[in-house]
Structure formats: C-alpha cells, structure tokens
Amino acid sequence: MTRTTTYPTQAVVLAGGQGSRLRPYTDDRPKPMVEIPGTGTPIIGHQLSWLAAEGVTDAVISCGHLAGVLQEWLDTADLPLRVTTVVESEPLGRGGGLKYAAAHLPDPGSPWYATNGDIWTRFSLQDMAAFHHERDAVATLALARPRIPWGAVETDTFGHITDFIESPPSPYLINAGVYVFSAAFTALLPDQGDHERTTFPRLARERRLAGFPLPQGAYWRAIDTAKDLSEAAKELAAARG
C-alpha cells in the first residue's frame, strides 16, 4: 500500500544570530531584519512569504539578539501566516534552541520545516517533503552547491594552464540551512548543545538522515556579509529585468 505524503504546515525559523559580519547593518537590528536593497522587505519577510506559498500556516520564530526589533516588526506587518515568537531565557545552543522553539509548534505530532533566519532561497518545499517521505528519513537537509568566490584555474597533467573559470560551482555540497523534520526528531534534539555535533551524526550512522540537493537553477544565498547583500540585490534586479 502506498503511503500518502503529508506536507508540513508548520515551521521554525531560527532568527537569533547576532550577525556580527553584517555590521553596521546589525548594530540596531537582528540579522533577519536586514533588508535586501531594493526590496523594502527584511530577510524574514521574504522567508515568511515563501513558507506561506509552500503551504505553511504556522511559524515559530526563535529570537535572540535585539529580539524586540523583530517582534515589533512582526506586530505591525501584514503577515501571510500565523506567527509565534519565542526567546530563550538562557543560551541553549543551536540544538537546544531548536528543541525549545519546536515545543511551541501547534501540532507536535506532525512533521515540520525549519530554516535558518539568514537564508534567502526559492524552491519547492513540498518536493523536499516528498523526498523526505520517500526515504523514510527522520531528518532531511537541503543541500546547496554555492559558487566559489574566486576564479579557478584548470591545468593539464603536464602543468600547462588550459582555462580560467570565474566563480565556478563548488565541488562539494553544503548544508543549505533548510530542513524537513519528522515529528519524532524533536525528542532526539539535545536540551542544550549543538544538534549538528550530536543528533545529525547519530542519524547519519543509522541511515535516517537524508540530503535533498536543491533543483538545478533554484535560487539560494546565505546573507552573511555586506557583499552578500549587494550580490543578492543585483541578482534580484537581474531576475526582474
């Protein structure tokens, strides 16, 4: 008998980072509240619109650095889904913070998405959820192949340079900061600490951790520096043009 895929309708957004590499933009606001130039919308606004378009009706936002600025924006914004914010009373680490936020999801017995608050991307979350379901995974990570920021040089076996390639794709896949989790995943998270050093390696050893490569042509960018902001603005302008 074929099981029907249940697409998640709830998500956690991890928005507590300080964004020190984005200063001075983050001197007076948390990283997800930084605007992509030319859009008039902070990163978190783009994320919530994307989640809503993918069928998410409820999001829990885990706040930290300058949480009040983010909460004030959420209170006044015209949001496309229901949003709850949580703030850790003490630092719990990435895994503990994720577990704390997940405890506030409206349906703890159902699967859920999670995304880092500094990711700007567009691809089908429902396709990713179907991939997760087909592999009977407990957790699935989106995998990106970002471009190397330097020019690459190709050589032949004798050492002659044969070509120059500007910003080629990385030969390695990386964690894209977007996830699908089964309901059972929450209990496997540490109360404090980093799940990427504990829970993920354990699931990988048990072959219960899956990796979903982003589709060819899907847009993905982590907003870590001022250069990322300007590059994202250029890419958006090119897409609109």
PDB file of C-alpha atoms in Angstrom:
ATOM      1  CA  MET A   1       0.000   0.000   0.000  1.00  0.00           C
ATOM      2  CA  THR A   2       1.378   3.442  -0.946  1.00  0.00           C
ATOM      3  CA  ARG A   3       1.528   5.989   1.865  1.00  0.00           C
ATOM      4  CA  THR A   4       0.341   9.477   1.089  1.00  0.00           C
ATOM      5  CA  THR A   5       2.839  12.256   1.651  1.00  0.00           C
ATOM      6  CA  THR A   6       1.794  14.677   4.384  1.00  0.00           C
ATOM      7  CA  TYR A   7       3.216  18.088   3.625  1.00  0.00           C
ATOM      8  CA  PRO A   8       4.190  20.058   6.735  1.00  0.00           C
ATOM      9  CA  THR A   9       2.098  23.123   7.537  1.00  0.00           C
ATOM     10  CA  GLN A  10       4.286  24.354  10.411  1.00  0.00           C
ATOM     11  CA  ALA A  11       7.837  25.672  10.547  1.00  0.00           C
ATOM     12  CA  VAL A  12      10.523  27.027  12.858  1.00  0.00           C
ATOM     13  CA  VAL A  13      12.665  29.980  11.779  1.00  0.00           C
ATOM     14  CA  LEU A  14      15.944  30.375  13.679  1.00  0.00           C
ATOM     15  CA  ALA A  15      16.434  34.122  13.923  1.00  0.00           C
ATOM     16  CA  GLY A  16      18.612  34.614  17.000  1.00  0.00           C
ATOM     17  CA  GLY A  17      22.043  35.209  15.484  1.00  0.00           C
ATOM     18  CA  GLN A  18      23.944  38.439  16.105  1.00  0.00           C
ATOM     19  CA  GLY A  19      25.152  38.861  12.521  1.00  0.00           C
ATOM     20  CA  SER A  20      28.483  40.394  13.538  1.00  0.00           C
ATOM     21  CA  ARG A  21      29.857  40.093   9.984  1.00  0.00           C
ATOM     22  CA  LEU A  22      26.968  42.217   8.719  1.00  0.00           C
ATOM     23  CA  ARG A  23      27.777  45.257  10.844  1.00  0.00           C
ATOM     24  CA  PRO A  24      26.904  48.109  10.747  1.00  0.00           C
ATOM     25  CA  TYR A  25      23.582  46.792   9.349  1.00  0.00           C
ATOM     26  CA  THR A  26      23.083  44.700  12.503  1.00  0.00           C
ATOM     27  CA  ASP A  27      24.029  47.383  15.033  1.00  0.00           C
ATOM     28  CA  ASP A  28      20.365  48.228  15.612  1.00  0.00           C
ATOM     29  CA  ARG A  29      18.532  45.146  14.340  1.00  0.00           C
ATOM     30  CA  PRO A  30      18.858  41.369  14.272  1.00  0.00           C
ATOM     31  CA  LYS A  31      20.265  39.753  11.153  1.00  0.00           C
ATOM     32  CA  PRO A  32      16.880  38.584   9.741  1.00  0.00           C
ATOM     33  CA  MET A  33      15.628  42.184   9.923  1.00  0.00           C
ATOM     34  CA  VAL A  34      18.259  43.430   7.464  1.00  0.00           C
ATOM     35  CA  GLU A  35      16.636  44.493   4.187  1.00  0.00           C
ATOM     36  CA  ILE A  36      17.687  43.252   0.787  1.00  0.00           C
ATOM     37  CA  PRO A  37      18.469  46.528  -1.054  1.00  0.00           C
ATOM     38  CA  GLY A  38      15.729  47.451  -3.493  1.00  0.00           C
ATOM     39  CA  THR A  39      13.013  45.283  -1.917  1.00  0.00           C
ATOM     40  CA  GLY A  40      11.952  47.295   1.139  1.00  0.00           C
ATOM     41  CA  THR A  41      11.432  43.973   2.925  1.00  0.00           C
ATOM     42  CA  PRO A  42      13.661  42.330   5.550  1.00  0.00           C
ATOM     43  CA  ILE A  43      15.028  38.822   5.014  1.00  0.00           C
ATOM     44  CA  ILE A  44      12.472  37.397   7.458  1.00  0.00           C
ATOM     45  CA  GLY A  45       9.651  38.889   5.375  1.00  0.00           C
ATOM     46  CA  HIS A  46      10.866  37.076   2.242  1.00  0.00           C
ATOM     47  CA  GLN A  47      11.124  33.848   4.229  1.00  0.00           C
ATOM     48  CA  LEU A  48       7.616  34.031   5.658  1.00  0.00           C
ATOM     49  CA  SER A  49       6.154  34.752   2.216  1.00  0.00           C
ATOM     50  CA  TRP A  50       7.984  31.734   0.805  1.00  0.00           C
ATOM     51  CA  LEU A  51       6.837  29.453   3.635  1.00  0.00           C
ATOM     52  CA  ALA A  52       3.232  30.578   3.212  1.00  0.00           C
ATOM     53  CA  ALA A  53       3.402  29.980  -0.554  1.00  0.00           C
ATOM     54  CA  GLU A  54       4.578  26.429   0.220  1.00  0.00           C
ATOM     55  CA  GLY A  55       1.550  25.665   2.380  1.00  0.00           C
ATOM     56  CA  VAL A  56       2.840  26.638   5.832  1.00  0.00           C
ATOM     57  CA  THR A  57       0.131  28.155   8.032  1.00  0.00           C
ATOM     58  CA  ASP A  58       2.025  28.475  11.340  1.00  0.00           C
ATOM     59  CA  ALA A  59       5.595  29.592  12.050  1.00  0.00           C
ATOM     60  CA  VAL A  60       7.529  29.786  15.305  1.00  0.00           C
ATOM     61  CA  ILE A  61      10.353  32.326  15.195  1.00  0.00           C
ATOM     62  CA  SER A  62      13.200  31.781  17.640  1.00  0.00           C
ATOM     63  CA  CYS A  63      14.511  35.242  18.544  1.00  0.00           C
ATOM     64  CA  GLY A  64      17.665  36.332  20.325  1.00  0.00           C
ATOM     65  CA  HIS A  65      19.815  39.361  19.523  1.00  0.00           C
ATOM     66  CA  LEU A  66      17.647  42.531  19.592  1.00  0.00           C
ATOM     67  CA  ALA A  67      14.513  40.375  19.705  1.00  0.00           C
ATOM     68  CA  GLY A  68      12.279  43.369  20.395  1.00  0.00           C
ATOM     69  CA  VAL A  69      13.043  44.914  16.992  1.00  0.00           C
ATOM     70  CA  LEU A  70      11.931  41.744  15.216  1.00  0.00           C
ATOM     71  CA  GLN A  71       8.848  41.329  17.391  1.00  0.00           C
ATOM     72  CA  GLU A  72       7.820  44.945  16.800  1.00  0.00           C
ATOM     73  CA  TRP A  73       8.048  44.458  13.026  1.00  0.00           C
ATOM     74  CA  LEU A  74       6.016  41.233  13.225  1.00  0.00           C
ATOM     75  CA  ASP A  75       3.325  43.020  15.243  1.00  0.00           C
ATOM     76  CA  THR A  76       2.817  45.644  12.539  1.00  0.00           C
ATOM     77  CA  ALA A  77       3.499  43.646   9.345  1.00  0.00           C
ATOM     78  CA  ASP A  78       0.763  42.161   7.163  1.00  0.00           C
ATOM     79  CA  LEU A  79       1.826  38.545   7.572  1.00  0.00           C
ATOM     80  CA  PRO A  80       0.673  35.672   5.308  1.00  0.00           C
ATOM     81  CA  LEU A  81       0.587  33.124   8.157  1.00  0.00           C
ATOM     82  CA  ARG A  82       0.255  32.834  11.926  1.00  0.00           C
ATOM     83  CA  VAL A  83       3.466  33.633  13.804  1.00  0.00           C
ATOM     84  CA  THR A  84       4.591  32.911  17.357  1.00  0.00           C
ATOM     85  CA  THR A  85       7.878  34.227  18.747  1.00  0.00           C
ATOM     86  CA  VAL A  86       9.981  32.612  21.470  1.00  0.00           C
ATOM     87  CA  VAL A  87      13.065  33.944  23.263  1.00  0.00           C
ATOM     88  CA  GLU A  88      15.466  31.714  25.201  1.00  0.00           C
ATOM     89  CA  SER A  89      15.843  32.807  28.825  1.00  0.00           C
ATOM     90  CA  GLU A  90      19.386  31.348  28.733  1.00  0.00           C
ATOM     91  CA  PRO A  91      21.598  30.266  25.830  1.00  0.00           C
ATOM     92  CA  LEU A  92      20.677  26.722  24.826  1.00  0.00           C
ATOM     93  CA  GLY A  93      22.926  26.216  21.803  1.00  0.00           C
ATOM     94  CA  ARG A  94      21.688  25.538  18.301  1.00  0.00           C
ATOM     95  CA  GLY A  95      20.144  22.161  19.117  1.00  0.00           C
ATOM     96  CA  GLY A  96      18.620  23.242  22.401  1.00  0.00           C
ATOM     97  CA  GLY A  97      17.230  26.389  20.804  1.00  0.00           C
ATOM     98  CA  LEU A  98      15.678  24.370  18.004  1.00  0.00           C
ATOM     99  CA  LYS A  99      14.075  21.994  20.523  1.00  0.00           C
ATOM    100  CA  TYR A 100      12.756  24.894  22.603  1.00  0.00           C
ATOM    101  CA  ALA A 101      11.191  26.518  19.534  1.00  0.00           C
ATOM    102  CA  ALA A 102       9.730  23.208  18.305  1.00  0.00           C
ATOM    103  CA  ALA A 103       7.928  22.801  21.643  1.00  0.00           C
ATOM    104  CA  HIS A 104       5.791  25.798  20.610  1.00  0.00           C
ATOM    105  CA  LEU A 105       4.614  24.334  17.285  1.00  0.00           C
ATOM    106  CA  PRO A 106       0.830  23.949  17.148  1.00  0.00           C
ATOM    107  CA  ASP A 107       0.920  20.228  16.242  1.00  0.00           C
ATOM    108  CA  PRO A 108       3.850  18.384  17.869  1.00  0.00           C
ATOM    109  CA  GLY A 109       2.697  15.080  16.356  1.00  0.00           C
ATOM    110  CA  SER A 110       3.194  16.249  12.752  1.00  0.00           C
ATOM    111  CA  PRO A 111       6.271  16.915  10.591  1.00  0.00           C
ATOM    112  CA  TRP A 112       7.741  20.402  10.353  1.00  0.00           C
ATOM    113  CA  TYR A 113      10.125  22.554   8.379  1.00  0.00           C
ATOM    114  CA  ALA A 114      12.958  24.630   9.792  1.00  0.00           C
ATOM    115  CA  THR A 115      15.118  27.302   8.217  1.00  0.00           C
ATOM    116  CA  ASN A 116      17.977  29.499   9.294  1.00  0.00           C
ATOM    117  CA  GLY A 117      16.961  33.138   9.521  1.00  0.00           C
ATOM    118  CA  ASP A 118      19.693  34.392   7.175  1.00  0.00           C
ATOM    119  CA  ILE A 119      18.810  32.245   4.144  1.00  0.00           C
ATOM    120  CA  TRP A 120      17.144  33.700   1.064  1.00  0.00           C
ATOM    121  CA  THR A 121      16.004  30.964  -1.274  1.00  0.00           C
ATOM    122  CA  ARG A 122      13.209  29.745  -3.509  1.00  0.00           C
ATOM    123  CA  PHE A 123      12.494  26.098  -4.298  1.00  0.00           C
ATOM    124  CA  SER A 124       9.652  23.638  -3.725  1.00  0.00           C
ATOM    125  CA  LEU A 125       9.479  22.678  -0.057  1.00  0.00           C
ATOM    126  CA  GLN A 126       6.745  20.209  -0.934  1.00  0.00           C
ATOM    127  CA  ASP A 127       9.116  18.407  -3.315  1.00  0.00           C
ATOM    128  CA  MET A 128      11.621  18.272  -0.470  1.00  0.00           C
ATOM    129  CA  ALA A 129       8.958  16.900   1.891  1.00  0.00           C
ATOM    130  CA  ALA A 130       8.069  14.202  -0.651  1.00  0.00           C
ATOM    131  CA  PHE A 131      11.786  13.297  -0.940  1.00  0.00           C
ATOM    132  CA  HIS A 132      11.966  13.080   2.879  1.00  0.00           C
ATOM    133  CA  HIS A 133       8.869  10.876   2.989  1.00  0.00           C
ATOM    134  CA  GLU A 134      10.049   8.509   0.232  1.00  0.00           C
ATOM    135  CA  ARG A 135      13.288   7.830   2.125  1.00  0.00           C
ATOM    136  CA  ASP A 136      11.510   7.334   5.445  1.00  0.00           C
ATOM    137  CA  ALA A 137      14.000   9.797   6.949  1.00  0.00           C
ATOM    138  CA  VAL A 138      13.811  11.330  10.393  1.00  0.00           C
ATOM    139  CA  ALA A 139      15.506  14.489   9.134  1.00  0.00           C
ATOM    140  CA  THR A 140      16.297  15.837   5.669  1.00  0.00           C
ATOM    141  CA  LEU A 141      18.728  18.655   4.901  1.00  0.00           C
ATOM    142  CA  ALA A 142      18.570  20.801   1.775  1.00  0.00           C
ATOM    143  CA  LEU A 143      21.961  20.738   0.054  1.00  0.00           C
ATOM    144  CA  ALA A 144      23.370  23.618  -1.988  1.00  0.00           C
ATOM    145  CA  ARG A 145      26.400  23.891  -4.243  1.00  0.00           C
ATOM    146  CA  PRO A 146      27.438  27.547  -3.868  1.00  0.00           C
ATOM    147  CA  ARG A 147      29.801  29.266  -6.248  1.00  0.00           C
ATOM    148  CA  ILE A 148      33.403  29.684  -5.143  1.00  0.00           C
ATOM    149  CA  PRO A 149      34.074  33.438  -4.772  1.00  0.00           C
ATOM    150  CA  TRP A 150      37.415  33.217  -6.599  1.00  0.00           C
ATOM    151  CA  GLY A 151      38.372  32.423 -10.148  1.00  0.00           C
ATOM    152  CA  ALA A 152      39.553  28.834 -10.696  1.00  0.00           C
ATOM    153  CA  VAL A 153      42.401  27.633 -12.880  1.00  0.00           C
ATOM    154  CA  GLU A 154      42.401  24.394 -14.868  1.00  0.00           C
ATOM    155  CA  THR A 155      45.655  22.689 -15.790  1.00  0.00           C
ATOM    156  CA  ASP A 156      46.626  19.629 -17.801  1.00  0.00           C
ATOM    157  CA  THR A 157      48.697  16.735 -16.412  1.00  0.00           C
ATOM    158  CA  PHE A 158      51.928  18.411 -17.526  1.00  0.00           C
ATOM    159  CA  GLY A 159      51.150  21.613 -15.661  1.00  0.00           C
ATOM    160  CA  HIS A 160      50.062  23.858 -18.522  1.00  0.00           C
ATOM    161  CA  ILE A 161      47.168  26.177 -17.717  1.00  0.00           C
ATOM    162  CA  THR A 162      44.293  25.324 -20.023  1.00  0.00           C
ATOM    163  CA  ASP A 163      41.477  27.562 -18.808  1.00  0.00           C
ATOM    164  CA  PHE A 164      40.288  30.187 -16.335  1.00  0.00           C
ATOM    165  CA  ILE A 165      36.810  29.797 -14.819  1.00  0.00           C
ATOM    166  CA  GLU A 166      35.216  32.712 -12.963  1.00  0.00           C
ATOM    167  CA  SER A 167      33.410  31.721  -9.734  1.00  0.00           C
ATOM    168  CA  PRO A 168      32.774  28.042 -10.560  1.00  0.00           C
ATOM    169  CA  PRO A 169      30.329  25.923  -8.530  1.00  0.00           C
ATOM    170  CA  SER A 170      31.909  24.261  -5.510  1.00  0.00           C
ATOM    171  CA  PRO A 171      32.721  20.557  -5.989  1.00  0.00           C
ATOM    172  CA  TYR A 172      31.161  19.969  -2.564  1.00  0.00           C
ATOM    173  CA  LEU A 173      27.557  20.109  -1.396  1.00  0.00           C
ATOM    174  CA  ILE A 174      26.898  22.131   1.765  1.00  0.00           C
ATOM    175  CA  ASN A 175      24.096  22.286   4.317  1.00  0.00           C
ATOM    176  CA  ALA A 176      21.741  24.930   2.867  1.00  0.00           C
ATOM    177  CA  GLY A 177      20.087  25.714   6.216  1.00  0.00           C
ATOM    178  CA  VAL A 178      16.606  24.416   5.264  1.00  0.00           C
ATOM    179  CA  TYR A 179      15.204  21.230   6.801  1.00  0.00           C
ATOM    180  CA  VAL A 180      12.279  18.802   6.914  1.00  0.00           C
ATOM    181  CA  PHE A 181      11.850  17.013  10.232  1.00  0.00           C
ATOM    182  CA  SER A 182       9.576  14.152  11.211  1.00  0.00           C
ATOM    183  CA  ALA A 183       7.633  14.563  14.449  1.00  0.00           C
ATOM    184  CA  ALA A 184       9.983  12.091  16.170  1.00  0.00           C
ATOM    185  CA  PHE A 185      13.001  14.303  15.505  1.00  0.00           C
ATOM    186  CA  THR A 186      12.173  16.767  18.279  1.00  0.00           C
ATOM    187  CA  ALA A 187      12.769  14.206  21.026  1.00  0.00           C
ATOM    188  CA  LEU A 188      16.230  13.428  19.610  1.00  0.00           C
ATOM    189  CA  LEU A 189      17.426  17.034  19.997  1.00  0.00           C
ATOM    190  CA  PRO A 190      19.624  17.922  22.978  1.00  0.00           C
ATOM    191  CA  ASP A 191      18.187  20.163  25.699  1.00  0.00           C
ATOM    192  CA  GLN A 192      21.421  22.144  25.401  1.00  0.00           C
ATOM    193  CA  GLY A 193      24.151  21.971  22.806  1.00  0.00           C
ATOM    194  CA  ASP A 194      24.609  21.574  19.074  1.00  0.00           C
ATOM    195  CA  HIS A 195      22.498  19.020  17.213  1.00  0.00           C
ATOM    196  CA  GLU A 196      24.906  19.129  14.263  1.00  0.00           C
ATOM    197  CA  ARG A 197      27.535  17.517  16.507  1.00  0.00           C
ATOM    198  CA  THR A 198      25.189  15.040  18.205  1.00  0.00           C
ATOM    199  CA  THR A 199      21.806  14.316  16.610  1.00  0.00           C
ATOM    200  CA  PHE A 200      22.775  14.640  12.951  1.00  0.00           C
ATOM    201  CA  PRO A 201      25.850  12.357  13.144  1.00  0.00           C
ATOM    202  CA  ARG A 202      23.816   9.744  15.017  1.00  0.00           C
ATOM    203  CA  LEU A 203      21.058   9.783  12.393  1.00  0.00           C
ATOM    204  CA  ALA A 204      23.657   9.623   9.617  1.00  0.00           C
ATOM    205  CA  ARG A 205      25.187   6.482  11.135  1.00  0.00           C
ATOM    206  CA  GLU A 206      21.705   4.955  11.327  1.00  0.00           C
ATOM    207  CA  ARG A 207      20.940   5.946   7.694  1.00  0.00           C
ATOM    208  CA  ARG A 208      17.975   8.024   8.830  1.00  0.00           C
ATOM    209  CA  LEU A 209      19.373  11.378   7.660  1.00  0.00           C
ATOM    210  CA  ALA A 210      18.686  12.373   4.033  1.00  0.00           C
ATOM    211  CA  GLY A 211      20.104  15.102   1.800  1.00  0.00           C
ATOM    212  CA  PHE A 212      17.924  16.875  -0.774  1.00  0.00           C
ATOM    213  CA  PRO A 213      20.003  18.598  -3.497  1.00  0.00           C
ATOM    214  CA  LEU A 214      18.475  21.915  -4.495  1.00  0.00           C
ATOM    215  CA  PRO A 215      16.996  21.684  -8.006  1.00  0.00           C
ATOM    216  CA  GLN A 216      19.033  22.977 -10.918  1.00  0.00           C
ATOM    217  CA  GLY A 217      18.526  26.726 -11.204  1.00  0.00           C
ATOM    218  CA  ALA A 218      16.984  27.155  -7.730  1.00  0.00           C
ATOM    219  CA  TYR A 219      17.955  30.436  -6.078  1.00  0.00           C
ATOM    220  CA  TRP A 220      19.869  30.166  -2.805  1.00  0.00           C
ATOM    221  CA  ARG A 221      22.053  32.590  -0.901  1.00  0.00           C
ATOM    222  CA  ALA A 222      23.153  32.884   2.714  1.00  0.00           C
ATOM    223  CA  ILE A 223      23.244  36.544   3.778  1.00  0.00           C
ATOM    224  CA  ASP A 224      26.388  36.705   5.912  1.00  0.00           C
ATOM    225  CA  THR A 225      28.198  39.853   4.780  1.00  0.00           C
ATOM    226  CA  ALA A 226      27.559  43.235   3.176  1.00  0.00           C
ATOM    227  CA  LYS A 227      28.825  41.749  -0.093  1.00  0.00           C
ATOM    228  CA  ASP A 228      26.099  39.087   0.091  1.00  0.00           C
ATOM    229  CA  LEU A 229      23.518  41.861   0.412  1.00  0.00           C
ATOM    230  CA  SER A 230      24.769  43.696  -2.657  1.00  0.00           C
ATOM    231  CA  GLU A 231      25.051  40.467  -4.667  1.00  0.00           C
ATOM    232  CA  ALA A 232      21.515  39.455  -3.708  1.00  0.00           C
ATOM    233  CA  ALA A 233      20.231  42.881  -4.798  1.00  0.00           C
ATOM    234  CA  LYS A 234      21.995  42.524  -8.180  1.00  0.00           C
ATOM    235  CA  GLU A 235      20.604  39.023  -8.687  1.00  0.00           C
ATOM    236  CA  LEU A 236      17.092  40.174  -7.836  1.00  0.00           C
ATOM    237  CA  ALA A 237      17.342  43.132 -10.226  1.00  0.00           C
ATOM    238  CA  ALA A 238      18.583  40.810 -12.992  1.00  0.00           C
ATOM    239  CA  ALA A 239      15.699  38.392 -12.369  1.00  0.00           C
ATOM    240  CA  ARG A 240      13.170  41.214 -12.549  1.00  0.00           C
ATOM    241  CA  GLY A 241      14.765  42.684 -15.669  1.00  0.00           C
TER     242      GLY A 241
END
